[in-house]
C-alpha cells in the first residue's frame, strides 16, 4: 500500500530544498502499513468538555490503569477519545489542555456508556482553591506552527500599552508591529492576515486592517499561525490571528483593572493615559445559561514634544464592550450569541512631529459586530457548527478649517485636504461539519465546511488642492483633484473545504486538505491544496508542510479607482511660473484582467524536550507571494503621471529562521526567549496612491516592516528573596530588533535613491516590573508597576525623509521612559 500525492507535487519548483520537503512528507506517509494499526471499535468512549458543556478538542487524556502503564490519548474535534480497557478495576483519568486547569477523576467505571471529564478554564479572577494549571508541552496533534498565549501570558507579560490586546501580538516571534499600530505576520501586509474573534472575521471590510478592539481581560487565548495552518482558514496568505473570548459559569465573577493612570517622562513627567477595564459574568440559569460582559474605556493624552506649545497634544477617547450569552438548549444543542461594540474619537488624529495640529483631522469611528453560533452534537461523535455575523464600520474624518494644505520639507501645515466618510459592512456565514472518527490504516478525523460572505463599501469624499513647498517656502508642485462622485463597491465570496487528520500511527500524523474559493470581482475558481505532517518520536516533534494559499480581494485597491483625475503642476524656482501644462494622473482597473494573489508556503519545524523541563524548537519558513495587486504606470516606468492601471505585477519574498526556548516552573512561572533572522522583500517597493504618496520609477526593496534580526524574551518569576517570593513577582520583557527601512524623497515627493535604503536606529526595549500581591477586605489583589523602556532607548517613530530639508535624516518622537501601574483583583482570599 502507498499514498499517492501528485496533486501537491505539481506546486513545487525545482529547487533542491523543496524537493527535500516533498521527500520528507512522502517518507512520512509511506510507513503506514509497517506500523501497528490503532485499535478499532473501542468499547470505552470518554468526552472532555468545559464548564459550559462545550467539547474540548485536542485535550491530552492520560488513562491510568491499576498495575499497568499509562495510556495517552488526544480528543478529537467533538472532544471524544476511545480506548480499550484491559481490566475491570476502577480507572483514574487525567485531562490537560493549555488554558485550562488540570482535571483528574478517580474510581471511574469503564463499563459506563458515557464517560465525561470536565476541564475548567483558567481565570483572571479565581478562588484560592487547590487547582493546578495544565503544563504546556509538545503538542504532537498540531501540524501548524501555532503559538498560543493563554490567560497567564495575557495577564503577566508587561507588554506596552497593555490596554490594547493588539500590542501583545508582537511578542510572538513571527509578528512585527509598525508605527501605525498594525501588525504584520510572517513578513506580510496587514490585510494579508486573517484576524478572527470567536471564529468571525474582524478585519475592516474595506481596508483589511485589524481595527476592532476588545478588552484584554475578555480574551481567554490568542492563537498565531504563520504556516501549515488548516484549510478552514482561507483567503489569507500571511497567516492567522485568532482571538477567543470568555464566558460566564455558575459563579458570579467581577473584575476591575487599571484604575491608576500612567505617567511618561517626555520633557518632564506627564500624564499619559487612563484605561479602566471591567468584566462581569455569571449564570442566568444555573447549569444552562450564562452571560459575560467585558467593558474597556480609554483616555489618552498624546503629547508631541517637537510641536509648539498649546498645539502639541491630542486627547483621544475610545471604548469597547463585548456582551455574550450561551444557552445549552439541550446537552446536544449549544447556542452562543455576542455583540462587540467599538467607539473611537480623536480630535487631532494623525498628529506627529511631521504633522501640525491644524493639519490633522477630527476622526470618528463606530463599529459593531453582532454574531450568533449554534453547535449540534450527534450520536457517534459527529458535530455541526453554524455561525452568522454582521460587521458594520463607519469611519469618517474632517479637516480643521479651510486654510490651504501645504507640505513643506519639514512639516505638513494648513487644513487637511480631504473630508471623507466611509461605511462598510460584512455579512458572514460559516458552517463546519466534523465527522466521527473512522479507522482505516489508522484513525481519520475529517472536517468539511463552507463559508459565505458579502462585503459592501460606500464612500463620500471632497478633496482640496495640495501644495508642495520648497525649503524657501516657494511652490514646487500643486496637486488638484477633480470632483469625485460618491460610489459603492460590493463583493460576494464563497469557499468550501475538506480536511483529514490522519493518525497513521501513534507517532505519525498526516493532514491533507483541499480548499475551493470564488468571488464575484475576480471571478476565477481558486483551488488550494495543502499538506502537513508530524513525526513525533519520544520527546521530539518534527513538522513539515507545503501549501498554496490564495488571498482575498482587497477592496481598498478598487476604491482608489474612484478618486477621479489628479492634475499635477510643477513650478519654476520662483514658485509662480508653471514648468508646463498640468499633468493628468488617474487610477483605473479593468474587468477580467486580474488574478487573485497567491502564496506558495513551505516550512520545516522541530521541537524537543530538553533536560530541566526546557522546551526548545526551531522553524524555517519560505514564502513566495505572487500576483499581488499593484498600480503600474501605463505611460512608462520613468513617467510620474498617466494611467496607473491595477495589475498583478508585484511579487513578495519572505524567508525566516527562528529558534526559541521556553521554561515553565511551578505555579506557572515562565521564561521565553527567541531569536529570528528574516528577510521581507518585494519587487514593487513603492505604493502609488491618488492622494499624496512617493513618485518615481517602480523598484525592488525591503518591505517597510522588514526586520532582519530580532531577539525577544519575556517572563515572570518570583522575587528571589526568601521573605518576598510568595508575595512579590518579577515581570519583564525584552525586544531588540533591526530598525525599519524608509525611502528618501525630495520636496515634490519624488523618490531619491534606492527604496528602503536607509533605516531607523535599532529598536531596544527592556521593561522590568514588580507585582505585589496583598489581601484587603477579604479579597486578593495584585498591584504592579512597570518601568517601560527602562534604558530610555530613543526608539523614534518618525523620520524626516526629505533630502531638501536641513533636518533630513532627523529622527523624532522618541518613545521615552514611562511608568505604568496596574491594580487587579486576583481572587478571593478566603
Short mmCIF file of N, CA and C in Angstrom, two decimals, residues 1-6 26 29-33 440 502 504:
data_model
loop_
_atom_site.label_atom_id
_atom_site.label_comp_id
_atom_site.label_asym_id
_atom_site.label_seq_id
_atom_site.Cartn_x
_atom_site.Cartn_y
_atom_site.Cartn_z
N UNK A 1 0.85 -1.20 0.00
CA UNK A 1 0.00 0.00 0.00
C UNK A 1 0.88 1.24 0.00
N UNK A 2 0.47 2.28 -0.72
CA UNK A 2 1.23 3.52 -0.71
C UNK A 2 0.26 4.69 -0.76
N UNK A 3 0.80 5.86 -0.46
CA UNK A 3 0.00 7.08 -0.51
C UNK A 3 0.49 7.91 -1.68
N UNK A 4 -0.38 8.27 -2.59
CA UNK A 4 -0.01 8.99 -3.80
C UNK A 4 -0.34 10.47 -3.62
N UNK A 5 0.65 11.37 -3.77
CA UNK A 5 0.39 12.79 -3.54
C UNK A 5 0.82 13.65 -4.72
N UNK A 6 0.54 13.24 -5.95
CA UNK A 6 0.98 14.07 -7.09
C UNK A 6 0.30 15.42 -7.12
N UNK A 26 6.63 12.56 1.84
CA UNK A 26 6.34 11.26 1.23
C UNK A 26 6.82 10.12 2.12
N UNK A 29 4.61 9.46 4.96
CA UNK A 29 3.35 8.81 4.62
C UNK A 29 3.53 7.32 4.36
N UNK A 30 4.65 6.91 3.79
CA UNK A 30 4.82 5.54 3.31
C UNK A 30 4.76 4.48 4.40
N UNK A 31 5.34 4.70 5.60
CA UNK A 31 5.44 3.58 6.53
C UNK A 31 4.14 3.16 7.20
N UNK A 32 3.00 3.54 6.68
CA UNK A 32 1.75 3.24 7.38
C UNK A 32 1.57 1.76 7.60
N UNK A 33 1.73 0.96 6.57
CA UNK A 33 1.42 -0.46 6.68
C UNK A 33 2.40 -1.20 7.56
N UNK A 440 -9.19 3.32 9.47
CA UNK A 440 -8.74 2.63 8.26
C UNK A 440 -7.26 2.96 8.10
N UNK A 502 -5.16 12.49 9.66
CA UNK A 502 -4.92 11.05 9.53
C UNK A 502 -3.84 10.63 10.52
N UNK A 504 -1.81 8.04 11.39
CA UNK A 504 -1.39 6.76 10.82
C UNK A 504 -0.94 5.79 11.90
#
